Amino acid sequence: MAMVNRAVILDTMAKIIERREQKKLVLTDEIKLANIGFRSLDFSELAIRVEQAAGCMLNFDAAPLRSITTVKDVVEFFTAIQNASSSK
């Protein structure tokens, strides 16, 4: 499994938003997902793209997703699940 780093996650998020909103955003850790219109469908697309880049399925429960509110939370979430998947 290849680890997908922070820069790739941020770039992928920006591309998803840019395609839908037709505007380019510079993402920083403290930006609230609600403020940039990053929805659950966008999160699902990001998850698929991270899985494709990592070359494996990432298994996670939906419950922790409720606490994700910022760009930083998204990056930390995907970093953590990749670390958990690689240690199995």
Short mmCIF file of C-alpha atoms in Angstrom, two decimals:
data_model
loop_
_atom_site.label_atom_id
_atom_site.label_comp_id
_atom_site.label_asym_id
_atom_site.label_seq_id
_atom_site.Cartn_x
_atom_site.Cartn_y
_atom_site.Cartn_z
CA MET A 1 0.00 0.00 0.00
CA ALA A 2 1.27 3.45 -0.93
CA MET A 3 0.60 6.19 1.61
CA VAL A 4 -1.29 9.19 0.25
CA ASN A 5 0.23 12.25 1.86
CA ARG A 6 -1.29 15.50 3.08
CA ALA A 7 -0.45 17.43 -0.10
CA VAL A 8 -2.21 14.88 -2.31
CA ILE A 9 -5.29 14.83 -0.07
CA LEU A 10 -5.49 18.66 -0.12
CA ASP A 11 -4.96 18.80 -3.88
CA THR A 12 -7.66 16.19 -4.46
CA MET A 13 -10.11 18.03 -2.19
CA ALA A 14 -9.44 21.27 -4.07
CA LYS A 15 -10.03 19.59 -7.44
CA ILE A 16 -13.34 18.11 -6.28
CA ILE A 17 -14.54 21.49 -5.06
CA GLU A 18 -13.22 23.32 -8.12
CA ARG A 19 -14.99 20.97 -10.52
CA ARG A 20 -18.34 21.41 -8.77
CA GLU A 21 -18.16 25.05 -7.72
CA GLN A 22 -16.20 26.32 -10.74
CA LYS A 23 -13.84 28.19 -8.45
CA LYS A 24 -10.35 27.51 -7.19
CA LEU A 25 -9.74 27.47 -3.45
CA VAL A 26 -6.59 27.50 -1.38
CA LEU A 27 -7.31 25.10 1.47
CA THR A 28 -5.93 25.67 4.94
CA ASP A 29 -6.38 23.54 8.05
CA GLU A 30 -8.86 25.79 9.79
CA ILE A 31 -11.36 26.16 6.92
CA LYS A 32 -14.76 24.75 7.86
CA LEU A 33 -16.10 22.24 5.35
CA ALA A 34 -19.55 23.84 5.52
CA ASN A 35 -18.06 27.18 4.46
CA ILE A 36 -16.60 25.73 1.26
CA GLY A 37 -19.54 23.50 0.42
CA PHE A 38 -17.66 20.23 0.94
CA ARG A 39 -20.52 17.74 1.25
CA SER A 40 -20.83 14.07 2.10
CA LEU A 41 -20.81 13.15 -1.59
CA ASP A 42 -17.55 15.06 -1.97
CA PHE A 43 -16.14 13.17 0.99
CA SER A 44 -17.16 9.88 -0.63
CA GLU A 45 -15.44 10.87 -3.88
CA LEU A 46 -12.33 11.85 -1.92
CA ALA A 47 -12.35 8.48 -0.14
CA ILE A 48 -12.50 6.65 -3.48
CA ARG A 49 -9.66 8.72 -4.90
CA VAL A 50 -7.51 8.16 -1.80
CA GLU A 51 -8.17 4.41 -2.07
CA GLN A 52 -7.19 4.43 -5.73
CA ALA A 53 -3.99 6.36 -5.02
CA ALA A 54 -3.14 4.11 -2.07
CA GLY A 55 -3.87 0.98 -4.07
CA CYS A 56 -6.09 -0.60 -1.44
CA MET A 57 -9.47 -0.42 0.23
CA LEU A 58 -9.58 1.72 3.36
CA ASN A 59 -11.94 0.39 5.98
CA PHE A 60 -13.56 2.81 8.39
CA ASP A 61 -16.70 3.25 10.44
CA ALA A 62 -19.15 6.03 9.67
CA ALA A 63 -19.45 7.17 13.30
CA PRO A 64 -16.17 9.18 13.39
CA LEU A 65 -17.26 11.08 10.28
CA ARG A 66 -19.68 13.12 12.38
CA SER A 67 -16.79 14.87 14.12
CA ILE A 68 -15.12 15.98 10.87
CA THR A 69 -15.74 19.70 10.42
CA THR A 70 -12.52 21.21 9.03
CA VAL A 71 -10.00 20.54 6.29
CA LYS A 72 -7.52 19.49 9.00
CA ASP A 73 -10.01 16.90 10.28
CA VAL A 74 -10.28 15.38 6.80
CA VAL A 75 -6.51 15.13 6.37
CA GLU A 76 -6.05 13.64 9.85
CA PHE A 77 -8.87 11.15 9.23
CA PHE A 78 -7.36 9.80 6.02
CA THR A 79 -3.87 9.74 7.50
CA ALA A 80 -5.12 7.74 10.50
CA ILE A 81 -7.07 5.18 8.47
CA GLN A 82 -4.15 4.68 6.11
CA ASN A 83 -1.85 4.09 9.09
CA ALA A 84 -4.35 1.63 10.58
CA SER A 85 -4.73 -0.19 7.26
CA SER A 86 -0.98 -0.46 6.71
CA SER A 87 -0.36 -1.90 10.18
CA LYS A 88 -2.71 -4.85 9.57
#
